[in-house]
mmCIF file of C-alpha atoms in Angstrom:
data_model
loop_
_atom_site.group_PDB
_atom_site.id
_atom_site.type_symbol
_atom_site.label_atom_id
_atom_site.label_comp_id
_atom_site.label_asym_id
_atom_site.label_seq_id
_atom_site.Cartn_x
_atom_site.Cartn_y
_atom_site.Cartn_z
ATOM 1 C CA UNK A 1 -17.635 29.789 5.671
ATOM 2 C CA UNK A 2 -16.892 27.743 8.781
ATOM 3 C CA UNK A 3 -13.582 27.000 10.573
ATOM 4 C CA UNK A 4 -12.150 30.488 10.098
ATOM 5 C CA UNK A 5 -10.259 29.981 13.397
ATOM 6 C CA UNK A 6 -8.031 27.274 11.913
ATOM 7 C CA UNK A 7 -4.399 28.130 11.079
ATOM 8 C CA UNK A 8 -3.912 28.784 7.392
ATOM 9 C CA UNK A 9 -7.592 29.605 6.809
ATOM 10 C CA UNK A 10 -7.916 31.083 3.318
ATOM 11 C CA UNK A 11 -11.392 32.257 2.206
ATOM 12 C CA UNK A 12 -10.044 32.914 -1.290
ATOM 13 C CA UNK A 13 -9.925 29.151 -1.856
ATOM 14 C CA UNK A 14 -13.627 28.894 -1.035
ATOM 15 C CA UNK A 15 -14.381 31.921 -3.214
ATOM 16 C CA UNK A 16 -12.799 30.137 -6.173
ATOM 17 C CA UNK A 17 -14.836 27.003 -5.480
ATOM 18 C CA UNK A 18 -18.028 29.058 -5.233
ATOM 19 C CA UNK A 19 -17.291 30.845 -8.507
ATOM 20 C CA UNK A 20 -16.901 27.463 -10.229
ATOM 21 C CA UNK A 21 -20.580 26.740 -9.496
ATOM 22 C CA UNK A 22 -21.736 30.218 -10.560
ATOM 23 C CA UNK A 23 -21.902 31.686 -7.034
ATOM 24 C CA UNK A 24 -19.766 34.818 -7.213
ATOM 25 C CA UNK A 25 -18.999 36.246 -3.736
ATOM 26 C CA UNK A 26 -19.720 39.891 -2.944
ATOM 27 C CA UNK A 27 -16.006 40.507 -2.301
ATOM 28 C CA UNK A 28 -15.383 39.506 -5.921
ATOM 29 C CA UNK A 29 -18.145 41.781 -7.206
ATOM 30 C CA UNK A 30 -20.925 39.208 -7.142
ATOM 31 C CA UNK A 31 -24.186 38.924 -5.198
ATOM 32 C CA UNK A 32 -23.482 35.897 -3.001
ATOM 33 C CA UNK A 33 -23.087 36.949 0.639
ATOM 34 C CA UNK A 34 -20.321 35.137 2.544
ATOM 35 C CA UNK A 35 -19.592 35.295 6.271
ATOM 36 C CA UNK A 36 -16.466 33.844 7.864
ATOM 37 C CA UNK A 37 -17.537 31.851 10.951
ATOM 38 C CA UNK A 38 -16.148 29.603 13.646
ATOM 39 C CA UNK A 39 -18.315 27.064 15.455
ATOM 40 C CA UNK A 40 -15.560 26.783 18.097
ATOM 41 C CA UNK A 41 -14.979 30.454 18.982
ATOM 42 C CA UNK A 42 -18.330 31.878 17.881
ATOM 43 C CA UNK A 43 -16.650 34.375 15.587
ATOM 44 C CA UNK A 44 -18.924 35.663 12.822
ATOM 45 C CA UNK A 45 -22.155 34.162 14.213
ATOM 46 C CA UNK A 46 -23.724 37.564 14.952
ATOM 47 C CA UNK A 47 -22.829 38.756 11.455
ATOM 48 C CA UNK A 48 -24.357 35.608 10.003
ATOM 49 C CA UNK A 49 -27.652 36.208 11.868
ATOM 50 C CA UNK A 50 -27.700 39.819 10.697
ATOM 51 C CA UNK A 51 -27.174 38.775 7.080
ATOM 52 C CA UNK A 52 -29.960 36.170 7.339
ATOM 53 C CA UNK A 53 -32.369 38.741 8.785
ATOM 54 C CA UNK A 54 -31.401 41.248 6.085
ATOM 55 C CA UNK A 55 -31.925 38.743 3.283
ATOM 56 C CA UNK A 56 -35.289 37.670 4.736
ATOM 57 C CA UNK A 57 -36.376 41.291 4.740
ATOM 58 C CA UNK A 58 -35.111 41.952 1.213
ATOM 59 C CA UNK A 59 -36.830 38.813 -0.127
ATOM 60 C CA UNK A 60 -39.991 39.656 1.842
ATOM 61 C CA UNK A 61 -40.208 36.236 3.428
ATOM 62 C CA UNK A 62 -43.440 36.078 5.418
ATOM 63 C CA UNK A 63 -45.483 33.377 7.123
ATOM 64 C CA UNK A 64 -49.074 33.274 8.372
ATOM 65 C CA UNK A 65 -50.080 31.808 11.734
ATOM 66 C CA UNK A 66 -53.622 31.059 10.571
ATOM 67 C CA UNK A 67 -52.773 28.644 7.744
ATOM 68 C CA UNK A 68 -52.573 24.891 8.196
ATOM 69 C CA UNK A 69 -49.030 23.987 9.153
ATOM 70 C CA UNK A 70 -46.461 22.906 6.636
ATOM 71 C CA UNK A 71 -42.702 22.613 6.771
ATOM 72 C CA UNK A 72 -39.647 20.413 6.371
ATOM 73 C CA UNK A 73 -38.187 17.377 8.135
ATOM 74 C CA UNK A 74 -34.815 17.977 9.773
ATOM 75 C CA UNK A 75 -34.210 14.491 11.150
ATOM 76 C CA UNK A 76 -35.980 11.297 12.246
ATOM 77 C CA UNK A 77 -34.952 8.458 14.524
ATOM 78 C CA UNK A 78 -36.141 5.679 16.825
ATOM 79 C CA UNK A 79 -36.810 6.758 20.407
ATOM 80 C CA UNK A 80 -37.211 4.167 23.132
ATOM 81 C CA UNK A 81 -40.646 4.604 24.648
ATOM 82 C CA UNK A 82 -41.931 6.939 21.908
ATOM 83 C CA UNK A 83 -41.240 4.911 18.762
ATOM 84 C CA UNK A 84 -40.393 6.802 15.554
ATOM 85 C CA UNK A 85 -39.880 10.524 16.198
ATOM 86 C CA UNK A 86 -39.146 13.348 13.794
ATOM 87 C CA UNK A 87 -37.586 16.759 14.276
ATOM 88 C CA UNK A 88 -39.392 19.156 11.970
ATOM 89 C CA UNK A 89 -39.254 22.858 11.170
ATOM 90 C CA UNK A 90 -42.524 24.760 10.852
ATOM 91 C CA UNK A 91 -42.331 27.093 7.842
ATOM 92 C CA UNK A 92 -45.924 28.276 7.591
ATOM 93 C CA UNK A 93 -49.051 28.085 9.728
ATOM 94 C CA UNK A 94 -49.358 26.721 13.255
ATOM 95 C CA UNK A 95 -48.977 23.053 14.249
ATOM 96 C CA UNK A 96 -51.063 21.781 17.176
ATOM 97 C CA UNK A 97 -50.963 18.568 19.207
ATOM 98 C CA UNK A 98 -53.582 16.260 17.666
ATOM 99 C CA UNK A 99 -53.078 17.533 14.100
ATOM 100 C CA UNK A 100 -52.870 14.899 11.348
ATOM 101 C CA UNK A 101 -50.066 15.342 8.876
ATOM 102 C CA UNK A 102 -48.636 13.586 5.851
ATOM 103 C CA UNK A 103 -45.037 13.331 4.675
ATOM 104 C CA UNK A 104 -43.815 11.949 1.346
ATOM 105 C CA UNK A 105 -44.676 8.347 2.191
ATOM 106 C CA UNK A 106 -45.362 8.440 5.939
ATOM 107 C CA UNK A 107 -48.259 9.791 7.933
ATOM 108 C CA UNK A 108 -49.215 10.392 11.532
ATOM 109 C CA UNK A 109 -51.108 12.267 14.201
ATOM 110 C CA UNK A 110 -49.117 14.453 16.574
ATOM 111 C CA UNK A 111 -49.276 12.826 20.017
ATOM 112 C CA UNK A 112 -46.645 14.929 21.781
ATOM 113 C CA UNK A 113 -44.595 17.924 20.732
ATOM 114 C CA UNK A 114 -41.392 19.203 22.340
ATOM 115 C CA UNK A 115 -39.341 22.314 21.710
ATOM 116 C CA UNK A 116 -35.553 22.545 21.445
ATOM 117 C CA UNK A 117 -35.208 22.472 25.255
ATOM 118 C CA UNK A 118 -37.248 19.263 25.579
ATOM 119 C CA UNK A 119 -40.262 21.063 27.039
ATOM 120 C CA UNK A 120 -43.740 19.783 26.097
ATOM 121 C CA UNK A 121 -45.709 22.352 24.110
ATOM 122 C CA UNK A 122 -49.194 22.410 22.582
ATOM 123 C CA UNK A 123 -48.485 24.392 19.405
ATOM 124 C CA UNK A 124 -45.596 25.489 17.213
ATOM 125 C CA UNK A 125 -45.347 28.538 14.950
ATOM 126 C CA UNK A 126 -43.227 29.382 11.869
ATOM 127 C CA UNK A 127 -39.427 29.127 12.228
ATOM 128 C CA UNK A 128 -39.835 26.884 15.278
ATOM 129 C CA UNK A 129 -38.166 23.436 15.307
ATOM 130 C CA UNK A 130 -40.040 20.777 17.294
ATOM 131 C CA UNK A 131 -39.794 17.034 17.896
ATOM 132 C CA UNK A 132 -43.010 15.089 17.379
ATOM 133 C CA UNK A 133 -44.077 11.464 17.721
ATOM 134 C CA UNK A 134 -47.065 9.477 16.547
ATOM 135 C CA UNK A 135 -45.807 8.947 12.997
ATOM 136 C CA UNK A 136 -45.905 5.738 10.959
ATOM 137 C CA UNK A 137 -42.229 5.573 10.035
ATOM 138 C CA UNK A 138 -39.068 7.552 9.477
ATOM 139 C CA UNK A 139 -39.442 10.463 7.035
ATOM 140 C CA UNK A 140 -36.245 11.468 5.277
ATOM 141 C CA UNK A 141 -34.339 14.665 5.946
ATOM 142 C CA UNK A 142 -35.558 17.409 3.612
ATOM 143 C CA UNK A 143 -39.006 15.881 3.075
ATOM 144 C CA UNK A 144 -41.923 18.286 3.250
ATOM 145 C CA UNK A 145 -45.032 17.753 5.367
ATOM 146 C CA UNK A 146 -48.457 19.331 5.505
ATOM 147 C CA UNK A 147 -51.385 19.109 7.902
ATOM 148 C CA UNK A 148 -54.570 17.498 6.520
ATOM 149 C CA UNK A 149 -58.128 17.160 7.816
ATOM 150 C CA UNK A 150 -57.917 13.707 9.365
ATOM 151 C CA UNK A 151 -55.585 10.829 10.144
ATOM 152 C CA UNK A 152 -57.518 8.676 7.681
ATOM 153 C CA UNK A 153 -56.901 11.134 4.854
ATOM 154 C CA UNK A 154 -53.216 11.351 5.754
ATOM 155 C CA UNK A 155 -52.895 7.563 5.675
ATOM 156 C CA UNK A 156 -54.638 7.267 2.287
ATOM 157 C CA UNK A 157 -52.399 9.913 0.711
ATOM 158 C CA UNK A 158 -49.221 8.320 2.100
ATOM 159 C CA UNK A 159 -50.242 4.822 0.954
ATOM 160 C CA UNK A 160 -50.961 6.036 -2.584
ATOM 161 C CA UNK A 161 -47.573 7.732 -2.743
ATOM 162 C CA UNK A 162 -45.869 4.607 -1.389
ATOM 163 C CA UNK A 163 -47.551 2.432 -4.000
ATOM 164 C CA UNK A 164 -46.433 4.778 -6.767
ATOM 165 C CA UNK A 165 -42.866 4.758 -5.489
ATOM 166 C CA UNK A 166 -42.907 0.975 -5.235
ATOM 167 C CA UNK A 167 -43.969 0.606 -8.877
ATOM 168 C CA UNK A 168 -41.266 3.011 -10.065
ATOM 169 C CA UNK A 169 -38.643 1.270 -7.919
ATOM 170 C CA UNK A 170 -39.681 -2.183 -9.178
ATOM 171 C CA UNK A 171 -39.490 -1.034 -12.793
ATOM 172 C CA UNK A 172 -36.066 0.522 -12.196
ATOM 173 C CA UNK A 173 -34.689 -2.582 -10.474
ATOM 174 C CA UNK A 174 -36.029 -4.782 -13.257
ATOM 175 C CA UNK A 175 -34.367 -2.611 -15.882
ATOM 176 C CA UNK A 176 -31.069 -2.506 -13.982
ATOM 177 C CA UNK A 177 -31.120 -6.307 -13.570
ATOM 178 C CA UNK A 178 -31.774 -6.783 -17.303
ATOM 179 C CA UNK A 179 -29.030 -4.297 -18.194
ATOM 180 C CA UNK A 180 -26.619 -6.155 -15.895
ATOM 181 C CA UNK A 181 -27.450 -9.476 -17.579
ATOM 182 C CA UNK A 182 -26.899 -7.999 -21.043
ATOM 183 C CA UNK A 183 -23.601 -6.436 -19.952
ATOM 184 C CA UNK A 184 -22.432 -9.740 -18.419
ATOM 185 C CA UNK A 185 -23.320 -11.582 -21.644
ATOM 186 C CA UNK A 186 -21.278 -9.075 -23.685
ATOM 187 C CA UNK A 187 -18.189 -9.054 -21.497
ATOM 188 C CA UNK A 188 -18.374 -12.649 -20.303
ATOM 189 C CA UNK A 189 -17.769 -11.396 -16.751
ATOM 190 C CA UNK A 190 -20.195 -12.514 -14.074
ATOM 191 C CA UNK A 191 -20.268 -9.915 -11.333
ATOM 192 C CA UNK A 192 -20.018 -10.786 -7.683
ATOM 193 C CA UNK A 193 -22.754 -9.437 -5.400
ATOM 194 C CA UNK A 194 -22.275 -8.019 -1.905
ATOM 195 C CA UNK A 195 -25.492 -8.087 0.127
ATOM 196 C CA UNK A 196 -25.709 -5.382 2.777
ATOM 197 C CA UNK A 197 -28.028 -4.490 5.646
ATOM 198 C CA UNK A 198 -27.618 -0.895 6.824
ATOM 199 C CA UNK A 199 -28.483 0.313 10.325
ATOM 200 C CA UNK A 200 -27.993 3.860 11.602
ATOM 201 C CA UNK A 201 -29.028 5.877 14.629
ATOM 202 C CA UNK A 202 -30.995 8.460 12.626
ATOM 203 C CA UNK A 203 -32.644 8.544 9.212
ATOM 204 C CA UNK A 204 -30.392 11.301 7.883
ATOM 205 C CA UNK A 205 -27.244 9.334 8.618
ATOM 206 C CA UNK A 206 -28.812 6.246 7.051
ATOM 207 C CA UNK A 207 -29.605 8.095 3.821
ATOM 208 C CA UNK A 208 -26.138 9.676 3.694
ATOM 209 C CA UNK A 209 -24.527 6.264 4.205
ATOM 210 C CA UNK A 210 -26.741 4.632 1.600
ATOM 211 C CA UNK A 211 -26.019 7.365 -0.944
ATOM 212 C CA UNK A 212 -22.266 7.110 -0.364
ATOM 213 C CA UNK A 213 -22.325 3.316 -0.780
ATOM 214 C CA UNK A 214 -24.378 3.526 -3.973
ATOM 215 C CA UNK A 215 -21.709 5.834 -5.438
ATOM 216 C CA UNK A 216 -19.034 3.130 -5.136
ATOM 217 C CA UNK A 217 -18.151 2.331 -8.744
ATOM 218 C CA UNK A 218 -17.112 -1.186 -9.703
ATOM 219 C CA UNK A 219 -17.220 -3.261 -12.877
ATOM 220 C CA UNK A 220 -16.744 -6.488 -10.937
ATOM 221 C CA UNK A 221 -18.900 -6.291 -7.801
ATOM 222 C CA UNK A 222 -22.497 -5.126 -7.387
ATOM 223 C CA UNK A 223 -23.871 -3.954 -4.048
ATOM 224 C CA UNK A 224 -27.386 -5.022 -3.078
ATOM 225 C CA UNK A 225 -28.845 -3.164 -0.090
ATOM 226 C CA UNK A 226 -31.496 -5.658 0.967
ATOM 227 C CA UNK A 227 -32.672 -3.890 4.113
ATOM 228 C CA UNK A 228 -32.247 -0.691 6.130
ATOM 229 C CA UNK A 229 -33.183 0.170 9.687
ATOM 230 C CA UNK A 230 -33.112 3.127 12.045
ATOM 231 C CA UNK A 231 -32.215 2.335 15.635
ATOM 232 C CA UNK A 232 -30.815 -0.827 17.174
ATOM 233 C CA UNK A 233 -29.620 -3.858 15.225
ATOM 234 C CA UNK A 234 -32.222 -6.470 16.164
ATOM 235 C CA UNK A 235 -32.356 -10.260 16.130
ATOM 236 C CA UNK A 236 -34.549 -10.148 13.015
ATOM 237 C CA UNK A 237 -31.822 -8.132 11.225
ATOM 238 C CA UNK A 238 -29.266 -10.803 12.141
ATOM 239 C CA UNK A 239 -31.567 -13.611 10.980
ATOM 240 C CA UNK A 240 -32.184 -11.812 7.683
ATOM 241 C CA UNK A 241 -28.423 -11.342 7.214
ATOM 242 C CA UNK A 242 -27.857 -15.063 7.868
ATOM 243 C CA UNK A 243 -30.562 -16.110 5.399
ATOM 244 C CA UNK A 244 -29.353 -13.757 2.651
ATOM 245 C CA UNK A 245 -25.613 -14.121 3.376
ATOM 246 C CA UNK A 246 -25.418 -10.383 3.975
ATOM 247 C CA UNK A 247 -23.033 -8.189 5.940
ATOM 248 C CA UNK A 248 -24.544 -5.809 8.497
ATOM 249 C CA UNK A 249 -23.091 -2.296 8.520
ATOM 250 C CA UNK A 250 -24.081 -0.266 11.565
ATOM 251 C CA UNK A 251 -23.356 3.439 11.750
ATOM 252 C CA UNK A 252 -23.653 5.007 15.214
ATOM 253 C CA UNK A 253 -26.313 2.370 15.855
ATOM 254 C CA UNK A 254 -26.415 0.241 19.018
ATOM 255 C CA UNK A 255 -26.961 -3.510 18.891
ATOM 256 C CA UNK A 256 -29.303 -5.538 21.042
ATOM 257 C CA UNK A 257 -27.535 -7.874 23.462
ATOM 258 C CA UNK A 258 -29.363 -10.960 22.182
ATOM 259 C CA UNK A 259 -28.733 -9.906 18.569
ATOM 260 C CA UNK A 260 -24.987 -9.677 19.181
ATOM 261 C CA UNK A 261 -24.920 -13.168 20.680
ATOM 262 C CA UNK A 262 -27.030 -14.547 17.810
ATOM 263 C CA UNK A 263 -24.657 -12.994 15.255
ATOM 264 C CA UNK A 264 -21.718 -14.825 16.851
ATOM 265 C CA UNK A 265 -23.611 -18.130 16.801
ATOM 266 C CA UNK A 266 -24.689 -17.762 13.148
ATOM 267 C CA UNK A 267 -21.390 -16.311 11.936
ATOM 268 C CA UNK A 268 -22.975 -13.065 10.700
ATOM 269 C CA UNK A 269 -20.416 -10.317 10.060
ATOM 270 C CA UNK A 270 -21.293 -6.947 11.652
ATOM 271 C CA UNK A 271 -19.190 -3.934 10.683
ATOM 272 C CA UNK A 272 -19.337 -0.983 13.093
ATOM 273 C CA UNK A 273 -18.292 2.574 12.195
ATOM 274 C CA UNK A 274 -18.687 6.135 13.443
ATOM 275 C CA UNK A 275 -17.064 7.868 10.458
ATOM 276 C CA UNK A 276 -18.710 7.513 7.069
ATOM 277 C CA UNK A 277 -15.440 7.583 5.082
ATOM 278 C CA UNK A 278 -14.039 4.722 7.142
ATOM 279 C CA UNK A 279 -17.251 2.778 6.552
ATOM 280 C CA UNK A 280 -16.940 3.244 2.773
ATOM 281 C CA UNK A 281 -13.283 2.156 2.822
ATOM 282 C CA UNK A 282 -14.269 -0.939 4.798
ATOM 283 C CA UNK A 283 -17.001 -1.817 2.288
ATOM 284 C CA UNK A 284 -14.487 -1.454 -0.551
ATOM 285 C CA UNK A 285 -12.203 -3.923 1.246
ATOM 286 C CA UNK A 286 -15.089 -6.383 1.632
ATOM 287 C CA UNK A 287 -15.875 -6.030 -2.074
ATOM 288 C CA UNK A 288 -12.244 -6.742 -2.987
ATOM 289 C CA UNK A 289 -12.258 -9.833 -0.771
ATOM 290 C CA UNK A 290 -15.090 -11.277 -2.905
ATOM 291 C CA UNK A 291 -12.928 -11.197 -6.031
ATOM 292 C CA UNK A 292 -10.777 -14.185 -6.922
ATOM 293 C CA UNK A 293 -7.093 -13.391 -6.709
ATOM 294 C CA UNK A 294 -5.107 -13.333 -9.960
ATOM 295 C CA UNK A 295 -2.285 -15.867 -10.217
ATOM 296 C CA UNK A 296 0.996 -14.465 -11.518
ATOM 297 C CA UNK A 297 4.291 -16.247 -12.099
ATOM 298 C CA UNK A 298 7.390 -14.555 -10.702
ATOM 299 C CA UNK A 299 10.703 -15.732 -12.181
ATOM 300 C CA UNK A 300 13.379 -16.369 -9.551
ATOM 301 C CA UNK A 301 16.156 -18.209 -11.394
ATOM 302 C CA UNK A 302 17.421 -20.276 -14.340
ATOM 303 C CA UNK A 303 19.471 -23.443 -14.623
ATOM 304 C CA UNK A 304 20.972 -25.187 -17.666
ATOM 305 C CA UNK A 305 21.055 -28.983 -17.915
ATOM 306 C CA UNK A 306 24.690 -30.044 -18.356
ATOM 307 C CA UNK A 307 24.415 -33.812 -17.864
ATOM 308 C CA UNK A 308 21.953 -36.602 -17.039
ATOM 309 C CA UNK A 309 22.358 -39.245 -14.324
ATOM 310 C CA UNK A 310 20.199 -42.291 -13.751
ATOM 311 C CA UNK A 311 19.367 -43.525 -10.281
ATOM 312 C CA UNK A 312 17.600 -46.795 -9.526
ATOM 313 C CA UNK A 313 15.803 -45.123 -6.625
ATOM 314 C CA UNK A 314 15.264 -41.583 -7.874
ATOM 315 C CA UNK A 315 15.010 -41.932 -11.641
ATOM 316 C CA UNK A 316 16.637 -39.372 -13.934
ATOM 317 C CA UNK A 317 18.657 -36.647 -12.212
ATOM 318 C CA UNK A 318 19.398 -33.561 -14.291
ATOM 319 C CA UNK A 319 22.846 -32.232 -13.504
ATOM 320 C CA UNK A 320 22.464 -28.453 -13.822
ATOM 321 C CA UNK A 321 24.325 -25.225 -13.328
ATOM 322 C CA UNK A 322 22.399 -22.211 -12.054
ATOM 323 C CA UNK A 323 22.909 -19.374 -14.537
ATOM 324 C CA UNK A 324 20.600 -16.732 -13.040
ATOM 325 C CA UNK A 325 19.044 -16.002 -9.652
ATOM 326 C CA UNK A 326 18.214 -18.828 -7.277
ATOM 327 C CA UNK A 327 16.620 -22.270 -7.605
ATOM 328 C CA UNK A 328 14.609 -23.316 -4.534
ATOM 329 C CA UNK A 329 13.180 -26.681 -3.614
ATOM 330 C CA UNK A 330 9.645 -25.314 -3.349
ATOM 331 C CA UNK A 331 9.653 -23.540 -6.705
ATOM 332 C CA UNK A 332 8.086 -24.738 -9.932
ATOM 333 C CA UNK A 333 9.933 -24.802 -13.253
ATOM 334 C CA UNK A 334 9.267 -24.340 -16.927
ATOM 335 C CA UNK A 335 11.287 -26.795 -19.057
ATOM 336 C CA UNK A 336 12.378 -24.874 -22.157
ATOM 337 C CA UNK A 337 13.825 -26.547 -25.261
ATOM 338 C CA UNK A 338 14.694 -24.631 -28.423
ATOM 339 C CA UNK A 339 12.829 -21.609 -27.082
ATOM 340 C CA UNK A 340 9.593 -23.529 -26.442
ATOM 341 C CA UNK A 341 8.096 -24.493 -23.084
ATOM 342 C CA UNK A 342 7.530 -28.250 -23.229
ATOM 343 C CA UNK A 343 6.690 -28.928 -19.572
ATOM 344 C CA UNK A 344 5.678 -27.102 -16.414
ATOM 345 C CA UNK A 345 5.571 -28.462 -12.899
ATOM 346 C CA UNK A 346 7.113 -28.588 -9.424
ATOM 347 C CA UNK A 347 10.568 -29.748 -8.412
ATOM 348 C CA UNK A 348 10.519 -33.140 -6.700
ATOM 349 C CA UNK A 349 14.035 -32.943 -5.263
ATOM 350 C CA UNK A 350 16.951 -30.492 -5.237
ATOM 351 C CA UNK A 351 20.428 -31.854 -4.462
ATOM 352 C CA UNK A 352 23.917 -30.502 -3.962
ATOM 353 C CA UNK A 353 26.407 -33.362 -4.353
ATOM 354 C CA UNK A 354 24.422 -36.062 -2.516
ATOM 355 C CA UNK A 355 22.652 -33.904 0.045
ATOM 356 C CA UNK A 356 19.144 -32.451 -0.243
ATOM 357 C CA UNK A 357 19.281 -28.663 -0.099
ATOM 358 C CA UNK A 358 16.681 -25.881 0.161
ATOM 359 C CA UNK A 359 18.180 -23.601 -2.486
ATOM 360 C CA UNK A 360 21.072 -23.191 -4.896
ATOM 361 C CA UNK A 361 22.569 -19.835 -5.870
ATOM 362 C CA UNK A 362 23.868 -18.562 -9.227
ATOM 363 C CA UNK A 363 27.037 -20.263 -10.476
ATOM 364 C CA UNK A 364 26.589 -23.382 -8.342
ATOM 365 C CA UNK A 365 26.034 -26.886 -9.751
ATOM 366 C CA UNK A 366 23.136 -29.004 -8.507
ATOM 367 C CA UNK A 367 20.964 -32.009 -9.254
ATOM 368 C CA UNK A 368 17.299 -31.453 -10.062
ATOM 369 C CA UNK A 369 14.609 -34.132 -10.182
ATOM 370 C CA UNK A 370 11.317 -33.052 -11.722
ATOM 371 C CA UNK A 371 8.031 -34.397 -10.402
ATOM 372 C CA UNK A 372 6.524 -36.944 -12.778
ATOM 373 C CA UNK A 373 9.931 -37.637 -14.425
ATOM 374 C CA UNK A 374 9.374 -35.903 -17.804
ATOM 375 C CA UNK A 375 11.905 -36.507 -20.581
ATOM 376 C CA UNK A 376 14.961 -34.267 -20.108
ATOM 377 C CA UNK A 377 17.797 -33.602 -22.551
ATOM 378 C CA UNK A 378 21.176 -31.951 -22.150
ATOM 379 C CA UNK A 379 20.849 -28.277 -23.101
ATOM 380 C CA UNK A 380 17.355 -27.896 -21.702
ATOM 381 C CA UNK A 381 16.766 -24.789 -19.587
ATOM 382 C CA UNK A 382 14.871 -24.885 -16.289
ATOM 383 C CA UNK A 383 13.211 -21.549 -15.516
ATOM 384 C CA UNK A 384 12.273 -21.524 -11.832
ATOM 385 C CA UNK A 385 9.301 -19.425 -10.747
ATOM 386 C CA UNK A 386 6.969 -18.840 -7.816
ATOM 387 C CA UNK A 387 3.246 -18.289 -8.206
ATOM 388 C CA UNK A 388 1.991 -15.242 -6.352
ATOM 389 C CA UNK A 389 -1.645 -14.206 -6.037
ATOM 390 C CA UNK A 390 -2.567 -10.568 -6.510
ATOM 391 C CA UNK A 391 -5.779 -8.982 -5.259
ATOM 392 C CA UNK A 392 -7.950 -7.495 -7.980
ATOM 393 C CA UNK A 393 -8.991 -3.860 -8.067
ATOM 394 C CA UNK A 394 -12.662 -2.927 -8.205
#
């Protein structure tokens, strides 16, 4: 349990949260070991290592050096000069430089291998994290890998897996698209679509960002992630965004100098963030901006027609007295007769005595000329209002 050095730290709160997912702490009589730690002060780290060693011994966790290597991906990213690189953890067997290995949908042959200090090494044993290059792409964090006989075999396995994933993904997208069309036909609401291109510095961050964006729930706007990339935002990313009218969201990712200039020339929007929650909030704002604003009338005043005057230049002038609020020259009015609205439109002119005025307050008499000169009778009510536009919620 990290951050035990912070003021107000209360492990009991975490214990309750653990118990809610059926992990009862030892201090509450359960079997889940908890250790209070601080990454800042180092408090509890030794106890944590002791508990890990104890659990490994109790569970009889063992590895063999003679088996072909297998393990898990920690992270992957683009490295200038080396291409795609992956940080992996060996969990069984021994990995050697030159070994061919296959991930879920990527493959490769280990060209170089470096330990946690950046030193080149020739082999890696269980529990050892290493950074390797010579892989075809960017395996995802948590993916498993295994060494196979040859690079050709690794490539064939990866390609078969990729093809299978592509078929499943195509079928899922097709079903989702059909479901969306059926839903739109039922509700009569045509959803807006926000096209996105995601770029991040490492694969793990990219997947976390993508997952967080896909969790954004909206009945009015769909998000289409048309492309993802690890590393720099390139000119091809900008050109794709321009062609598909997409927004580029980069997370801890640099941008090529020429790509930045091209984005300005083409008018491509690039959002840059270093905190995932801020990025999600920004995407929500972009989604809201796609929605048409809702017009709403706001009543500001009422006036009763007391008399009618004819002018050879202005037409019919309604002599009114303001009974509520304020009548302004820029407002629109509803003409109400016997409780029914018979006309709606803007005010052409607002006068006080013979002078044009901007507004007239409650209790003051004024002359109102309606645009288009509709028929007006004594006793009619003019309800002045302003139209405001409200942003829709997702």
